[in-house]
């Protein structure tokens, strides 16, 4: 695959033919609804076949959400701009900070929005970043299109509007719908009780439009979602009640129905639930991703507490099963990955499960990447049709089982000895791998170490004291394999206002957790 230098990528991004649904990936057709010049761009199918329609620009900037909540530092959260240009003297450093005007937001997730999402438009650009406050329920709209290295706030939606208009709160993942509007998943109601569903922003003026789902269709819980417009389907996961999660993890909450266990299948156009799939008690499904292939009726969902990853897929509905009036097909799941618990001492429980925070699928649908926050490893699985995913790469980025720590592993089905602490550029990495972001060419995997401030403080107090980091993992895209890049480290412990916690990562040129083919 041809790769551009960052300066060439910026030039291409400013040209008339840069864009597409995946920040530059799209397909031109004769009927262009947006009446702009079209060009043939690379699709995931092209990548899988080794066909290069257009050079893929390398990411030269990353936007990372950062929070000071639960760090004993009374400063507002901010959006960090990271220099990712290897030729820059500021490579791997924070070059700008966009501070929010309020305290205690807990910036957690972010999502892109474009001026136009027409599938025939080859000039679509990621120019606005939607950044909700997980705790405050405040919504920030950040303009990055006019000044990508120095973004600015262009709109703030106060939490009172969300509370009164939608009876929702604790906003998490935003994604743009095919119609251009922005869908934001919520975890609870204004009081912190578990309540799923979505709120909608107008894609043009960013006004709050209300709830997305039909009345009485709110699921018991929510966290993340992904959709496949070609199949007219959306799948969402269920988390934990915010008012309970805010106190940290308590083993006594297990077996009480507190942690989510279901994924919900929605009809995208009708906005209602057509199927609820139970993944088991205390499974806590968090991250869900469809394959990037627009015609693929399958994807993967990870369960944080059970350590299981399921493949979900569409099948023909059985005549013996009751179906909803709008449901022509049903969806099923199969267990394809199970990360075993470890028997330990010196921890909160005698068995340490694999706490899977995030999964990412490579743009060519060849690899699945998994972050295991408690055990500390990042895994790379090869995806092959008809076969279960095969583990081909694994590296440790901190975690709770490193040697010379408070936790001793008594029995481990996978490892012969506890991993060594990770040190990059003379800095020990505290915390564990949490949020993942993959470059568009699939060769660089970026990892941050903060999950949620209350749980960070409970499980990784050293990270709260020293600050989170962002590390780079080099990916072997030919045979599989992961290697920590020892020349790259973003140290959020050196922030001018004090150590902070870093979470979600996005690139203005497009990334593997933004792209949805329409």
Coordinates of C-alpha atoms in Angstrom, one line a residue, residues 120-400:
X120 CA -21.6 9.9 -3.8
X121 CA -19.7 12.8 -2.4
X122 CA -16.0 12.4 -2.7
X123 CA -15.3 15.7 -1.0
X124 CA -16.6 14.8 2.4
X125 CA -14.3 15.8 5.3
X126 CA -14.3 15.3 9.0
X127 CA -14.6 18.8 10.2
X128 CA -16.5 18.7 13.5
X129 CA -15.8 16.6 16.5
X130 CA -18.7 15.8 18.9
X131 CA -17.4 15.4 22.5
X132 CA -20.0 14.6 25.2
X133 CA -19.3 14.7 28.9
X134 CA -19.9 11.3 30.3
X135 CA -20.7 12.6 33.8
X136 CA -22.0 16.1 33.1
X137 CA -24.1 15.1 30.1
X138 CA -23.0 18.3 28.4
X139 CA -22.3 18.2 24.7
X140 CA -19.4 20.0 23.0
X141 CA -19.1 20.6 19.3
X142 CA -15.5 21.2 18.3
X143 CA -14.5 22.8 15.0
X144 CA -11.4 21.1 13.6
X145 CA -11.9 21.8 10.0
X146 CA -10.8 25.4 9.9
X147 CA -7.8 24.9 12.2
X148 CA -6.9 21.3 12.6
X149 CA -3.9 22.0 14.9
X150 CA -5.7 24.6 17.1
X151 CA -9.4 23.5 17.2
X152 CA -12.0 25.7 18.8
X153 CA -15.4 25.2 20.5
X154 CA -18.3 26.3 18.3
X155 CA -21.3 25.1 20.3
X156 CA -22.2 23.9 23.8
X157 CA -25.4 22.1 24.6
X158 CA -26.0 22.4 28.4
X159 CA -27.0 19.3 30.3
X160 CA -30.4 20.8 31.3
X161 CA -31.5 20.6 27.7
X162 CA -30.6 16.9 27.6
X163 CA -32.4 16.2 30.9
X164 CA -35.6 18.1 30.1
X165 CA -35.9 17.2 26.4
X166 CA -34.8 13.6 26.5
X167 CA -35.0 12.5 30.1
X168 CA -31.5 11.0 29.5
X169 CA -28.0 11.5 30.9
X170 CA -24.5 10.1 31.0
X171 CA -23.7 10.5 27.3
X172 CA -21.1 8.3 25.7
X173 CA -20.4 7.3 22.1
X174 CA -21.5 9.7 19.2
X175 CA -21.8 8.6 15.6
X176 CA -23.2 10.2 12.5
X177 CA -26.3 8.7 10.9
X178 CA -26.7 8.3 7.1
X179 CA -29.1 11.3 7.2
X180 CA -26.4 13.5 8.6
X181 CA -27.8 13.7 12.2
X182 CA -25.6 12.7 15.2
X183 CA -26.7 9.8 17.4
X184 CA -25.3 9.7 20.9
X185 CA -25.6 6.6 23.2
X186 CA -26.6 7.2 26.8
X187 CA -25.9 5.1 29.9
X188 CA -28.7 6.3 32.2
X189 CA -31.3 8.8 33.2
X190 CA -30.6 12.1 34.8
X191 CA -30.6 10.5 38.3
X192 CA -28.0 7.9 37.3
X193 CA -30.3 4.9 37.0
X194 CA -29.6 2.5 34.2
X195 CA -31.4 3.5 31.0
X196 CA -30.3 3.0 27.4
X197 CA -31.2 4.6 24.2
X198 CA -30.0 7.5 22.1
X199 CA -30.3 11.3 21.8
X200 CA -30.1 13.0 18.4
X201 CA -28.4 16.2 17.3
X202 CA -29.2 18.0 14.1
X203 CA -26.3 17.4 11.7
X204 CA -26.4 21.0 10.4
X205 CA -27.1 23.4 13.3
X206 CA -26.3 20.9 16.1
X207 CA -29.5 21.6 17.9
X208 CA -30.8 18.8 20.2
X209 CA -33.7 17.1 18.4
X210 CA -34.8 14.7 21.2
X211 CA -34.7 11.0 21.6
X212 CA -34.0 8.8 18.6
X213 CA -35.8 5.6 19.6
X214 CA -39.6 5.3 19.4
X215 CA -41.5 5.8 22.7
X216 CA -41.3 3.0 25.1
X217 CA -38.4 1.5 23.2
X218 CA -35.5 2.4 25.6
X219 CA -33.5 -0.7 26.6
X220 CA -32.6 -1.3 30.2
X221 CA -29.0 -0.2 29.7
X222 CA -26.7 1.3 27.1
X223 CA -23.0 1.9 26.3
X224 CA -21.9 1.7 22.7
X225 CA -23.4 1.0 19.3
X226 CA -22.5 0.4 15.6
X227 CA -24.8 0.3 12.6
X228 CA -24.8 -1.1 9.1
X229 CA -27.0 1.2 6.8
X230 CA -27.0 -1.3 3.9
X231 CA -28.7 -3.8 6.2
X232 CA -30.9 -1.2 7.9
X233 CA -29.7 -2.5 11.3
X234 CA -28.1 -1.0 14.5
X235 CA -26.7 -3.0 17.4
X236 CA -26.1 -1.6 20.8
X237 CA -24.6 -2.9 24.0
X238 CA -25.6 -2.5 27.7
X239 CA -23.3 -1.3 30.5
X240 CA -23.8 -0.5 34.2
X241 CA -25.9 2.0 36.0
X242 CA -23.8 5.2 36.3
X243 CA -24.7 5.9 39.9
X244 CA -23.3 2.4 40.7
X245 CA -20.3 2.6 38.5
X246 CA -19.3 5.9 40.1
X247 CA -18.5 4.1 43.3
X248 CA -16.0 1.8 41.6
X249 CA -16.2 -2.0 41.0
X250 CA -17.6 -4.1 43.9
X251 CA -17.5 -7.9 43.7
X252 CA -20.6 -8.0 45.8
X253 CA -22.5 -6.5 42.8
X254 CA -22.0 -9.7 40.9
X255 CA -25.0 -12.1 40.6
X256 CA -27.3 -9.2 41.4
X257 CA -28.3 -8.2 37.8
X258 CA -26.4 -4.9 38.1
X259 CA -24.1 -5.5 35.2
X260 CA -25.4 -5.5 31.6
X261 CA -25.9 -8.8 29.8
X262 CA -27.8 -8.0 26.6
X263 CA -27.1 -6.6 23.1
X264 CA -30.0 -5.1 21.3
X265 CA -30.7 -5.3 17.5
X266 CA -32.5 -2.3 16.2
X267 CA -34.3 -1.6 12.9
X268 CA -32.4 1.5 11.8
X269 CA -35.2 3.1 9.8
X270 CA -38.0 2.2 12.1
X271 CA -36.0 3.1 15.3
X272 CA -37.3 0.1 17.3
X273 CA -35.8 -3.0 18.9
X274 CA -36.3 -6.1 16.9
X275 CA -34.3 -8.5 18.9
X276 CA -32.6 -8.8 22.4
X277 CA -29.7 -11.3 22.7
X278 CA -28.7 -12.5 26.2
X279 CA -24.9 -13.0 26.5
X280 CA -25.0 -14.3 30.1
X281 CA -25.2 -13.0 33.6
X282 CA -22.5 -10.4 34.5
X283 CA -21.1 -10.5 31.0
X284 CA -21.1 -6.7 30.6
X285 CA -21.0 -6.3 26.8
X286 CA -19.3 -3.0 26.0
X287 CA -17.6 -2.7 22.6
X288 CA -19.4 -3.7 19.4
X289 CA -18.1 -3.4 15.8
X290 CA -19.5 -4.5 12.4
X291 CA -17.0 -5.5 9.7
X292 CA -16.1 -2.6 7.5
X293 CA -17.4 -4.4 4.3
X294 CA -20.7 -2.7 3.7
X295 CA -22.3 -6.0 2.6
X296 CA -21.0 -8.0 5.6
X297 CA -23.9 -9.0 7.9
X298 CA -21.6 -9.8 10.8
X299 CA -19.4 -8.3 13.5
X300 CA -18.0 -8.8 17.0
X301 CA -19.0 -7.8 20.5
X302 CA -16.7 -8.0 23.5
X303 CA -17.9 -8.7 27.1
X304 CA -15.8 -7.0 29.7
X305 CA -16.3 -9.2 32.7
X306 CA -16.7 -12.6 31.1
X307 CA -13.7 -12.2 28.9
X308 CA -15.6 -13.5 25.9
X309 CA -15.9 -12.1 22.4
X310 CA -18.9 -13.1 20.3
X311 CA -19.3 -13.1 16.6
X312 CA -22.8 -11.9 15.7
X313 CA -24.3 -12.6 12.2
X314 CA -27.6 -12.5 10.4
X315 CA -29.5 -15.6 9.5
X316 CA -32.9 -16.4 8.2
X317 CA -35.6 -16.3 10.8
X318 CA -36.9 -19.7 11.7
X319 CA -40.7 -20.2 11.0
X320 CA -41.0 -21.7 14.5
X321 CA -39.7 -18.5 16.2
X322 CA -41.9 -15.5 16.7
X323 CA -40.7 -12.4 14.8
X324 CA -41.6 -8.8 14.9
X325 CA -43.7 -7.4 12.0
X326 CA -40.7 -5.5 10.7
X327 CA -38.2 -8.3 11.2
X328 CA -37.4 -10.4 8.1
X329 CA -34.2 -11.9 9.5
X330 CA -32.9 -12.7 12.9
X331 CA -29.4 -12.4 14.4
X332 CA -27.4 -15.0 16.3
X333 CA -24.2 -15.1 18.2
X334 CA -21.4 -17.6 18.6
X335 CA -18.5 -17.5 21.1
X336 CA -15.3 -17.2 19.2
X337 CA -12.7 -16.0 21.8
X338 CA -12.5 -16.6 25.5
X339 CA -9.7 -15.1 27.6
X340 CA -9.4 -17.3 30.7
X341 CA -9.4 -15.9 34.2
X342 CA -6.2 -15.9 36.3
X343 CA -6.1 -17.2 39.8
X344 CA -4.4 -14.4 41.9
X345 CA -3.6 -13.2 45.4
X346 CA -3.3 -9.6 46.5
X347 CA -6.3 -8.4 44.3
X348 CA -9.9 -7.6 44.9
X349 CA -11.0 -11.1 44.0
X350 CA -9.3 -14.5 44.0
X351 CA -9.9 -14.8 40.2
X352 CA -9.0 -11.9 37.9
X353 CA -11.2 -11.9 34.7
X354 CA -10.1 -10.3 31.5
X355 CA -11.7 -6.9 31.4
X356 CA -12.0 -6.2 27.7
X357 CA -12.6 -2.4 27.2
X358 CA -12.3 -2.0 23.4
X359 CA -12.1 -3.9 20.2
X360 CA -11.1 -2.5 16.8
X361 CA -11.3 -4.2 13.3
X362 CA -8.7 -3.3 10.7
X363 CA -10.0 -1.5 7.6
X364 CA -9.4 -4.6 5.5
X365 CA -11.4 -6.8 7.9
X366 CA -8.3 -9.1 8.4
X367 CA -7.5 -8.4 12.0
X368 CA -9.3 -7.9 15.3
X369 CA -7.5 -6.0 18.0
X370 CA -8.5 -6.4 21.7
X371 CA -7.5 -4.3 24.8
X372 CA -7.4 -6.3 28.1
X373 CA -7.4 -3.6 30.8
X374 CA -6.9 -5.7 33.9
X375 CA -4.5 -8.3 32.5
X376 CA -2.6 -5.7 30.6
X377 CA -2.3 -7.2 27.1
X378 CA -3.2 -6.0 23.6
X379 CA -4.1 -8.9 21.3
X380 CA -4.2 -9.2 17.6
X381 CA -6.5 -11.9 16.1
X382 CA -6.6 -13.0 12.5
X383 CA -10.1 -13.1 11.1
X384 CA -10.7 -15.9 8.5
X385 CA -14.2 -16.7 7.1
X386 CA -15.4 -20.0 8.4
X387 CA -12.8 -20.2 11.2
X388 CA -12.5 -18.9 14.7
X389 CA -10.1 -15.9 15.1
X390 CA -6.5 -17.0 15.5
X391 CA -4.2 -15.2 18.0
X392 CA -1.2 -13.9 16.0
X393 CA 0.1 -11.0 18.1
X394 CA 0.2 -10.0 21.8
X395 CA 2.1 -7.3 23.8
X396 CA 1.7 -6.1 27.4
X397 CA 1.1 -2.5 28.1
X398 CA 1.0 -2.2 31.9
X399 CA -1.8 -4.1 33.6
X400 CA -2.4 -5.5 37.1

